[in-house]
PDB file of C-alpha atoms in Angstrom:
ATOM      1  CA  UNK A1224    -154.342-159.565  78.971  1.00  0.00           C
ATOM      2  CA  UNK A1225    -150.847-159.056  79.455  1.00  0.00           C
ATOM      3  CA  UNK A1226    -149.904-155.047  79.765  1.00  0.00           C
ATOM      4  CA  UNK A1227    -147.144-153.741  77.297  1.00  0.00           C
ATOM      5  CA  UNK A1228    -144.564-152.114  78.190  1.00  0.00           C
ATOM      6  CA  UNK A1229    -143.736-149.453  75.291  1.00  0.00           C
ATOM      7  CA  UNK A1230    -140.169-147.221  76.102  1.00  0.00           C
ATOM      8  CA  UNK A1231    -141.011-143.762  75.964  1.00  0.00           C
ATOM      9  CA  UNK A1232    -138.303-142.060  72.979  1.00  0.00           C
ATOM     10  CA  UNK A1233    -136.648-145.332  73.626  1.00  0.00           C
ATOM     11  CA  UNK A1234    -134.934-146.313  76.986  1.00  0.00           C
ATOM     12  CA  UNK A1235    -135.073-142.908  77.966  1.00  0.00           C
ATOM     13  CA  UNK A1236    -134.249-142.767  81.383  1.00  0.00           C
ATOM     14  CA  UNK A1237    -130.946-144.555  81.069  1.00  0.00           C
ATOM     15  CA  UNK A1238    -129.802-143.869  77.064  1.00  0.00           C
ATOM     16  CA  UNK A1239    -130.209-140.370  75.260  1.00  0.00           C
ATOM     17  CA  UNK A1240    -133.701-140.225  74.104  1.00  0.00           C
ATOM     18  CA  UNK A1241    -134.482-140.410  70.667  1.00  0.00           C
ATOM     19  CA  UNK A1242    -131.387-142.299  69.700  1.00  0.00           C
ATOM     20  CA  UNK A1243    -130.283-145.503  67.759  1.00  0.00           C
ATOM     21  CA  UNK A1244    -128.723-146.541  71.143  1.00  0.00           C
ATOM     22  CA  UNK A1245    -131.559-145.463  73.581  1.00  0.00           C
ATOM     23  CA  UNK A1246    -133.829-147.506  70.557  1.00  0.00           C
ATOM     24  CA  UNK A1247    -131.534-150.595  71.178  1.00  0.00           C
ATOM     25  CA  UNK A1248    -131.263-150.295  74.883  1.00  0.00           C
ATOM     26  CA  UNK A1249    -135.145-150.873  75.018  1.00  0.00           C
ATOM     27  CA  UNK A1250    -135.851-153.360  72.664  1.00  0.00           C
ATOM     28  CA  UNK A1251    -132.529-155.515  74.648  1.00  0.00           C
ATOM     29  CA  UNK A1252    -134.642-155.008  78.294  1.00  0.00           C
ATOM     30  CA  UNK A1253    -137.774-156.273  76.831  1.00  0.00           C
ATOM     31  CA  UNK A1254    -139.492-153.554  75.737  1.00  0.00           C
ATOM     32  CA  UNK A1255    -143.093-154.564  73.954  1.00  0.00           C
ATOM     33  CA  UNK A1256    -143.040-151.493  72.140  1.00  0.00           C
ATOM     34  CA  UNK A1257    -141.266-148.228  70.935  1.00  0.00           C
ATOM     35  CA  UNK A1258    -142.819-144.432  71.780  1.00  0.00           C
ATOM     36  CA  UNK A1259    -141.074-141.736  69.451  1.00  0.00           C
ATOM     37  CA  UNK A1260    -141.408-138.445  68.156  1.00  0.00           C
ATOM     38  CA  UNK A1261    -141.210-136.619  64.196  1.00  0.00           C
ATOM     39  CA  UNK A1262    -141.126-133.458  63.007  1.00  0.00           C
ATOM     40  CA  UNK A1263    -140.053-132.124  59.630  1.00  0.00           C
ATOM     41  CA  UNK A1264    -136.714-130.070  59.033  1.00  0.00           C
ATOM     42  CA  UNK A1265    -135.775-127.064  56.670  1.00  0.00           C
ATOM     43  CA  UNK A1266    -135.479-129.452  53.577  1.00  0.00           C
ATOM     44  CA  UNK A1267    -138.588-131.649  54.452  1.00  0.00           C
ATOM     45  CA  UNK A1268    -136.938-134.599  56.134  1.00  0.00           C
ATOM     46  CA  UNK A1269    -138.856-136.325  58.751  1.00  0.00           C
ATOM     47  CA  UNK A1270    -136.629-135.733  61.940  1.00  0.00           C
ATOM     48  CA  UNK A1271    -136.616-138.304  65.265  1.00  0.00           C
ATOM     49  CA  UNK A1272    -136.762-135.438  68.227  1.00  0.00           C
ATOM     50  CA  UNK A1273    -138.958-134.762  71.400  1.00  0.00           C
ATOM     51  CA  UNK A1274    -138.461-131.165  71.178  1.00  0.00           C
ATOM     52  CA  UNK A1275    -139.425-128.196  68.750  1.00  0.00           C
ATOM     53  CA  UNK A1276    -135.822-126.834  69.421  1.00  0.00           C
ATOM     54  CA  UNK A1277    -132.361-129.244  69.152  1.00  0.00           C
ATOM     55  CA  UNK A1278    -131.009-127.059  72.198  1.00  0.00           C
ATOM     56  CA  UNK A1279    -132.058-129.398  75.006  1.00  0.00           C
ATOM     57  CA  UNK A1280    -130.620-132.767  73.385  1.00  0.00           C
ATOM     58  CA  UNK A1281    -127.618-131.631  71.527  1.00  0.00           C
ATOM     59  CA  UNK A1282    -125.053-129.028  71.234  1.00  0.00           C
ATOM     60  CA  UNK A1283    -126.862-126.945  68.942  1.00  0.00           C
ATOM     61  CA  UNK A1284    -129.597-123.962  68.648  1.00  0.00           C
ATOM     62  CA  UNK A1285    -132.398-123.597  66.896  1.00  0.00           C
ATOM     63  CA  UNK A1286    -135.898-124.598  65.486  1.00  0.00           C
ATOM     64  CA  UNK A1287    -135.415-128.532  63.318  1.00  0.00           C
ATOM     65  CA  UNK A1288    -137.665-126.351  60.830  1.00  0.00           C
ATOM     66  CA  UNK A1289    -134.885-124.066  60.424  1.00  0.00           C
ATOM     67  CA  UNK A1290    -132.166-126.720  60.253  1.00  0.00           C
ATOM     68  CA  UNK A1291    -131.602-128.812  56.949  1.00  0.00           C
ATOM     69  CA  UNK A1292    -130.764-132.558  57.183  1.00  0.00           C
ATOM     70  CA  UNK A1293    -126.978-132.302  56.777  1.00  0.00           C
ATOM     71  CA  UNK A1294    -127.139-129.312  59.731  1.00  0.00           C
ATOM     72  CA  UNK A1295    -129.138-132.013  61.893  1.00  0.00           C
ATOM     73  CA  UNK A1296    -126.795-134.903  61.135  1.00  0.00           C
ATOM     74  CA  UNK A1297    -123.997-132.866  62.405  1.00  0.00           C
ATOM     75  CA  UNK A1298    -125.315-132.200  65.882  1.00  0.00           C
ATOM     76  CA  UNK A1299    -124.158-134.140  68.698  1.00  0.00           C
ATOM     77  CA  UNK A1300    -127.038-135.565  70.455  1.00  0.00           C
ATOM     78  CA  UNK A1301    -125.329-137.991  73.177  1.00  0.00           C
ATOM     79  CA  UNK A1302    -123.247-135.826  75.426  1.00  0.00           C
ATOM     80  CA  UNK A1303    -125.726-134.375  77.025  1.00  0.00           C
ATOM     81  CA  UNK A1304    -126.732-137.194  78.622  1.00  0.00           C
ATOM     82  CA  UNK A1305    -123.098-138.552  79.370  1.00  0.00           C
ATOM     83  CA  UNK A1306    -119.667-138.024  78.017  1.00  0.00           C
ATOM     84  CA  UNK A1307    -119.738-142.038  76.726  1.00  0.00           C
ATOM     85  CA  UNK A1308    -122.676-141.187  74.113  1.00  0.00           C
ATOM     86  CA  UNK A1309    -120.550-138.283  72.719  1.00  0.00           C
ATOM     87  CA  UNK A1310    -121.341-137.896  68.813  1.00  0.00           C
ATOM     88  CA  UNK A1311    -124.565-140.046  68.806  1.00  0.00           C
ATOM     89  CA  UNK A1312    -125.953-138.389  65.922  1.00  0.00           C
ATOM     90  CA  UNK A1313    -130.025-137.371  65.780  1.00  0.00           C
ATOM     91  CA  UNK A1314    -131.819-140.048  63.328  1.00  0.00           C
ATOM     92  CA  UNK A1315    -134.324-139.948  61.185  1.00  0.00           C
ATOM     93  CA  UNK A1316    -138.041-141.977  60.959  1.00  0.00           C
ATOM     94  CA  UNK A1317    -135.989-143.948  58.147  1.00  0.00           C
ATOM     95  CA  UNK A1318    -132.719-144.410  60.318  1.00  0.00           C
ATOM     96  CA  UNK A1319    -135.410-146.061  63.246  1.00  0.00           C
ATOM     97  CA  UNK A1320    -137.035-148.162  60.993  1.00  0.00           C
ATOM     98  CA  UNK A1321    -134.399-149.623  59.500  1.00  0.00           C
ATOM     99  CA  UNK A1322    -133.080-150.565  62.838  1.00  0.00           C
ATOM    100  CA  UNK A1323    -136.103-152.143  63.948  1.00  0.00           C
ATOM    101  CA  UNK A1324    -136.182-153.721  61.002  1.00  0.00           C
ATOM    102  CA  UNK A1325    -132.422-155.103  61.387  1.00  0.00           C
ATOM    103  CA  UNK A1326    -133.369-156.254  64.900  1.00  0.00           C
ATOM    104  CA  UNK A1327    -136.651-158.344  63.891  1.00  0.00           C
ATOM    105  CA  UNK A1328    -138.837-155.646  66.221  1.00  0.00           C
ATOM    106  CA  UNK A1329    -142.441-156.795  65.891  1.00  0.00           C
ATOM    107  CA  UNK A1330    -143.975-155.224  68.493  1.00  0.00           C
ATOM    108  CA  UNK A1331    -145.512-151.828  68.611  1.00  0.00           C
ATOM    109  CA  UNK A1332    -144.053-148.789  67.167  1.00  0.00           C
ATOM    110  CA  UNK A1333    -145.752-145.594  68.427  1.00  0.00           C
ATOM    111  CA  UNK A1334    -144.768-142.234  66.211  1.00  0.00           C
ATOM    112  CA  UNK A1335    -146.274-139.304  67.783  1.00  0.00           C
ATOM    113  CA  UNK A1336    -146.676-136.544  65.366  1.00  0.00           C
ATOM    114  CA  UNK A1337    -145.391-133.557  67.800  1.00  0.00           C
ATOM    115  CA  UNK A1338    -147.768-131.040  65.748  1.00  0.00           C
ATOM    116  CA  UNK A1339    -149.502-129.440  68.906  1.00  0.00           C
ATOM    117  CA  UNK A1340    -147.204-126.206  68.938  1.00  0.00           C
ATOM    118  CA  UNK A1341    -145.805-126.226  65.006  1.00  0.00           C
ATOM    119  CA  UNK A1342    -148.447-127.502  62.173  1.00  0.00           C
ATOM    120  CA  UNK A1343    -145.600-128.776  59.932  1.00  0.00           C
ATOM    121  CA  UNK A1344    -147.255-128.362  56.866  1.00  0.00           C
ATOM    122  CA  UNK A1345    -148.030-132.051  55.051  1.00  0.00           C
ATOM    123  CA  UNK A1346    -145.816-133.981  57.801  1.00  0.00           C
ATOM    124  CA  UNK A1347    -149.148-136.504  58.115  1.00  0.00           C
ATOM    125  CA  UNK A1348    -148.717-136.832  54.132  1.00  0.00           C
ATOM    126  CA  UNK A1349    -145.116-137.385  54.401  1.00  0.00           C
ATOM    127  CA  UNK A1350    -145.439-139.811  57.384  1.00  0.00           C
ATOM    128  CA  UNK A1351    -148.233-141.831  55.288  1.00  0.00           C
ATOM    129  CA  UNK A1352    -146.225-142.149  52.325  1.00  0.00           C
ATOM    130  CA  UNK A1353    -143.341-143.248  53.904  1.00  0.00           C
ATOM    131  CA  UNK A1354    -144.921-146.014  55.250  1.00  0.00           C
ATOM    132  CA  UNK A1355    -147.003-146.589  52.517  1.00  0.00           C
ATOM    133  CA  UNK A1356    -144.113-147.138  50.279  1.00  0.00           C
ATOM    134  CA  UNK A1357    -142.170-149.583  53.471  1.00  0.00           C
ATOM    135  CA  UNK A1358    -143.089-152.979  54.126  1.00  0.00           C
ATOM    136  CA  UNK A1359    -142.286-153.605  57.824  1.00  0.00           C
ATOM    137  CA  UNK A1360    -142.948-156.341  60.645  1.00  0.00           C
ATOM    138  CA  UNK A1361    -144.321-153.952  63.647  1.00  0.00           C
ATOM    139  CA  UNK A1362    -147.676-152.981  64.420  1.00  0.00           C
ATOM    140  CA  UNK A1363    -147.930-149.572  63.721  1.00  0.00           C
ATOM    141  CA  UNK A1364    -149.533-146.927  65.871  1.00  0.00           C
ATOM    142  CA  UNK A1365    -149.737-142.984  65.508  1.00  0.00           C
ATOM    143  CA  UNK A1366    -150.384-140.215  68.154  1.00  0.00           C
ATOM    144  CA  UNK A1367    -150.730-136.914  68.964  1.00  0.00           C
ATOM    145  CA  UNK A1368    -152.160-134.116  70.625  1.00  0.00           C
ATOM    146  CA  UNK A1369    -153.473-132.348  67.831  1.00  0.00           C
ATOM    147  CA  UNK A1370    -156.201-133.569  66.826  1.00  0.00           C
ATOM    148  CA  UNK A1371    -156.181-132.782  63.137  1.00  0.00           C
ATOM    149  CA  UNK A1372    -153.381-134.554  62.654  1.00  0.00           C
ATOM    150  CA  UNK A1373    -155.038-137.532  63.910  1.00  0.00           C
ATOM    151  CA  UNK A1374    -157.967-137.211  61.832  1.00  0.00           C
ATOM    152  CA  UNK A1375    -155.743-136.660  59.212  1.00  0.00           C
ATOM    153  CA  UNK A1376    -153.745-139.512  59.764  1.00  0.00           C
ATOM    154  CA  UNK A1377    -156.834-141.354  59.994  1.00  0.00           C
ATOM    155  CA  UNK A1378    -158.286-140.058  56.138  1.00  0.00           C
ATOM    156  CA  UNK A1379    -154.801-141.284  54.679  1.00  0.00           C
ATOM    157  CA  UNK A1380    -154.322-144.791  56.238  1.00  0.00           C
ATOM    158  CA  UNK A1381    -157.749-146.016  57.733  1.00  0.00           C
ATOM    159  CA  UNK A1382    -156.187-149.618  58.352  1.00  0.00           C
ATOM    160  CA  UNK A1383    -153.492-147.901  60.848  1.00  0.00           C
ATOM    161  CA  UNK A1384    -154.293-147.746  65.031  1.00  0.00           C
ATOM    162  CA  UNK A1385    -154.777-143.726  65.722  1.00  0.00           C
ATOM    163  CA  UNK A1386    -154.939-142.693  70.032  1.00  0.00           C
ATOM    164  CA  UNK A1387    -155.286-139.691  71.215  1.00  0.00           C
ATOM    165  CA  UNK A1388    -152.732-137.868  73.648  1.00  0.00           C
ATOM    166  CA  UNK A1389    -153.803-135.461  76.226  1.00  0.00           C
ATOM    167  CA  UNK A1390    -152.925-134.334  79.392  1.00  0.00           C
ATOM    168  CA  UNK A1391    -155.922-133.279  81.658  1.00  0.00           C
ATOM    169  CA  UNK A1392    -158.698-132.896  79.398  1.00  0.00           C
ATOM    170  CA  UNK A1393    -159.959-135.322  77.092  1.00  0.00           C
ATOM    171  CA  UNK A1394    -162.916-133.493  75.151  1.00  0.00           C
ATOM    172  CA  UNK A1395    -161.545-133.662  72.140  1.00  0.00           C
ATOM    173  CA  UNK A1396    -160.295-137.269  73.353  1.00  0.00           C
ATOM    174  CA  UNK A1397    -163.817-138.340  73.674  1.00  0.00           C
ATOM    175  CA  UNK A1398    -165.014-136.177  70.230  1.00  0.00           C
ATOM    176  CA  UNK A1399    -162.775-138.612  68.291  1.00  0.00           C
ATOM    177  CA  UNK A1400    -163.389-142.011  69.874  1.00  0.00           C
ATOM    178  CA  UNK A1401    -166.848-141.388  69.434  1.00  0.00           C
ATOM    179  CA  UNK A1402    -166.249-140.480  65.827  1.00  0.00           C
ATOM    180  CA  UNK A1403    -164.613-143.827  65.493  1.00  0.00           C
ATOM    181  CA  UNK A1404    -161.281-142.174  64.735  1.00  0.00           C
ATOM    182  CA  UNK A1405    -159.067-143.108  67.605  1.00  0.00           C
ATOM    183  CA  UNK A1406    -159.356-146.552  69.141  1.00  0.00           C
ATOM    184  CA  UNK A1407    -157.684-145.263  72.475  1.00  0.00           C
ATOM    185  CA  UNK A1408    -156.463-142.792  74.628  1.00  0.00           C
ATOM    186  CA  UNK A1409    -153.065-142.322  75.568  1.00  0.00           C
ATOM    187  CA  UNK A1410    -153.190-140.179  79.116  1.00  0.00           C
ATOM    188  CA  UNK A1411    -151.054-138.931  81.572  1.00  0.00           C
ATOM    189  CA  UNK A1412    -150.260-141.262  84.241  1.00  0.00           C
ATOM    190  CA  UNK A1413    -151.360-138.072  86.888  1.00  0.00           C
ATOM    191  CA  UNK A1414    -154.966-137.624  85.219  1.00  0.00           C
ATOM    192  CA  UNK A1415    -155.159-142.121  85.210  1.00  0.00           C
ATOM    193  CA  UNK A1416    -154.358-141.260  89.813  1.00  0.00           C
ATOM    194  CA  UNK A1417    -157.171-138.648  89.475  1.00  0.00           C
ATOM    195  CA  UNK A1418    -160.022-140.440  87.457  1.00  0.00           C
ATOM    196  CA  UNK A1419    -158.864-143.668  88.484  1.00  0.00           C
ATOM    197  CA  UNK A1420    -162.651-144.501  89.680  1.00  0.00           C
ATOM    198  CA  UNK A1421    -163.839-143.975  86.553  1.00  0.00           C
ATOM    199  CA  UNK A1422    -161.607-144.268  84.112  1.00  0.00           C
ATOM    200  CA  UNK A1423    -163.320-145.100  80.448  1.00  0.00           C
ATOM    201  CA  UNK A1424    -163.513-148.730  79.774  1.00  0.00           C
ATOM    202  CA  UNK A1425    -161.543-148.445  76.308  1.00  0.00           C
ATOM    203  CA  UNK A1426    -158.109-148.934  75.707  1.00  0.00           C
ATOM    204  CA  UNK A1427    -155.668-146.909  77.488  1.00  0.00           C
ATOM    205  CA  UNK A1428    -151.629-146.716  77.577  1.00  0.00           C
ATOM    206  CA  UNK A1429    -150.856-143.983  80.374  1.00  0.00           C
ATOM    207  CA  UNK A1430    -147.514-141.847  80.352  1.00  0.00           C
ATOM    208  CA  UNK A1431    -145.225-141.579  81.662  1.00  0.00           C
ATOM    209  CA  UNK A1432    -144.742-144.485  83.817  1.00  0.00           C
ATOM    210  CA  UNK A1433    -141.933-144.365  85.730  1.00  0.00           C
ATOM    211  CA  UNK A1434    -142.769-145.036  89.182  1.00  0.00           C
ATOM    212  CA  UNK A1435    -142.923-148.928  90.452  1.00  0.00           C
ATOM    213  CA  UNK A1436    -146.164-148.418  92.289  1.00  0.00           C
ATOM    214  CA  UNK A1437    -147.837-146.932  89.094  1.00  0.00           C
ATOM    215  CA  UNK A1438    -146.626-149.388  86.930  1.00  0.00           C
ATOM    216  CA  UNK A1439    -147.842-152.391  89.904  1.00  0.00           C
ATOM    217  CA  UNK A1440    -151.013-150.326  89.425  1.00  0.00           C
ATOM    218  CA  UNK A1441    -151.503-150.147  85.728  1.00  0.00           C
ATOM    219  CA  UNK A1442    -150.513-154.015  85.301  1.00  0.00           C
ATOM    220  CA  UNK A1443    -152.922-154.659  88.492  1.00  0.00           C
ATOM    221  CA  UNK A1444    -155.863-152.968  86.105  1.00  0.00           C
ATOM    222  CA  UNK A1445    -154.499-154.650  82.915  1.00  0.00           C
ATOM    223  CA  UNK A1446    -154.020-151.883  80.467  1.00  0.00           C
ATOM    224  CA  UNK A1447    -153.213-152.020  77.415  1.00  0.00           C
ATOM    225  CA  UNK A1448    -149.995-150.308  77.842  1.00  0.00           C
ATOM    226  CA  UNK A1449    -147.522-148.309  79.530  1.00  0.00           C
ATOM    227  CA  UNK A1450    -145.587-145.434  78.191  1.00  0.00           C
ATOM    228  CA  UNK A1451    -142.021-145.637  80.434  1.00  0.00           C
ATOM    229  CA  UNK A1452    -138.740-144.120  80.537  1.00  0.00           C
ATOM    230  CA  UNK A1453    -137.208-147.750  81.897  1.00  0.00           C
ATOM    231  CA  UNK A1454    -138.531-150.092  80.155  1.00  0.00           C
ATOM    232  CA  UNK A1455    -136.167-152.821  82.120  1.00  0.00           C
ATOM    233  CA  UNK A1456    -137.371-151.747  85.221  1.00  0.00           C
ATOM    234  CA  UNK A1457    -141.148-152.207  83.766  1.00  0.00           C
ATOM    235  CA  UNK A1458    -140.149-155.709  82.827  1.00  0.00           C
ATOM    236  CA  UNK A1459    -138.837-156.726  85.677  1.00  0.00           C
ATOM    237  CA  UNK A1460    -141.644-155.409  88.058  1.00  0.00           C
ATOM    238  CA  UNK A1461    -144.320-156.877  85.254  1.00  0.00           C
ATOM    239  CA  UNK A1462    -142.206-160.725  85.984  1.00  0.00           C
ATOM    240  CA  UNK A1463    -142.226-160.097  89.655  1.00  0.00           C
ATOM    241  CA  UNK A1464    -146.152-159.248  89.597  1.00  0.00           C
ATOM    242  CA  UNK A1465    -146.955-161.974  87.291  1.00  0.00           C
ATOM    243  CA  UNK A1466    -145.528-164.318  89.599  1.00  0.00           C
ATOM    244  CA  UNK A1467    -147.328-163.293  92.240  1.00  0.00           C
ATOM    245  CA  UNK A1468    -150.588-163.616  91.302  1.00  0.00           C
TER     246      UNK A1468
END
């Protein structure tokens, strides 16, 4: 079983995250999958962000549940990162899709639903419907670390892959595979180095990634996935090892 390599909020680590371009980036260095985060803005649009607040990854302030669409569209969410990306706008779930869509992605497209410190009300209906009402060619996965919006998520589209997220503790983790509502976990890489001798035989996509030895060491145990800010690197080390052995 080959592990894929899925580019955490896009090529992160060498694009602005959460961006058409950083979107592009990883799906052009070989990325088997997307990672990306949604919350809900002022006017109940379904915003592509990592953060609660738009003052890390743009040049504005605020809560997205305080900011309406057109407020959102007219941040700057590229300079940050570098001058070059200047006026990179923040997208929306149907500005990523239709990208993927333009660029014949059929791989796997992770949303995590960042509900763990906001409970946007009805985001898990909005996210459902959206997709309910779009036909597209990737495999579909949701996440997050609340786990009601997983079960949730679950209720609305059974025929959809729910994981859990967690950090150091997976009780509730384990409380949800068992109730047949997640298929997998989605850990971070540090708790994978800690419980590495017994790590549950189901399926597991650690983040975040970034180091070559953990990568060597997640392909070397065949996971199902990695969750990486360089997806190009992860390619290139997954060629290298596969030739190897």
């Amino acid at each position: 079983m080959r592990t894929q390599i899925i580019a955490h909020r896009g090529s992160k680590g060498t694009r602005p995250e959460n961006t058409l371009v950083a979107f592009r980036a990883a799906i052009a260095d070989g990325a088997d999958g997307i990672e990306t985060d949604v919350h809900l803005s002022r006017d109940g649009h379904l915003i592509i962000m990592h953060d609660e607040r738009v003052d890390r990854t743009t040049d504005g302030e605020g809560l997205i549940q305080d900011l309406t669409l057109a407020q959102l569209k007219r941040l700057d969410a590229g300079s940050y990162f570098d001058p070059a990306y200047t006026n990179t706008r923040v997208p929306t779930l149907d500005d990523v899709v239709q990208l993927l869509v333009a660029q014949h992605f059929t791989g796997i497209f992770n949303l995590e639903l960042k509900t763990n410190k906001i409970h946007y009300e009805g985001i898990e209906d909005l996210v459902a419907d959206y997709f309910d009402q779009h036909s597209v060619p990737f495999k579909l996965v949701y996440s997050s670390f609340y786990a009601k919006s997983v079960e949730r998520l679950h209720r609305l589209q059974p025929e959809v892959e729910t994981d859990s997220l967690f950090s150091a503790r997976r009780r509730i983790a384990r409380r949800l595979h068992a109730q047949h509502v997640v298929l997998g976990y989605h850990p971070a890489m540090r708790w994978v180095r800690l419980n590495w001798l017994w790590l549950p035989k189901i399926q597991l996509r650690p983040w975040t990634v970034n180091k070559p030895r953990d990568m060597r060491f997640c392909f070397r145990h065949r996971f199902a996935g990695i969750i990486t800010d360089y997806p190009g690197l992860a390619y290139q080390i997954r060629q290298n090892y596969r030739g190897e052995h």
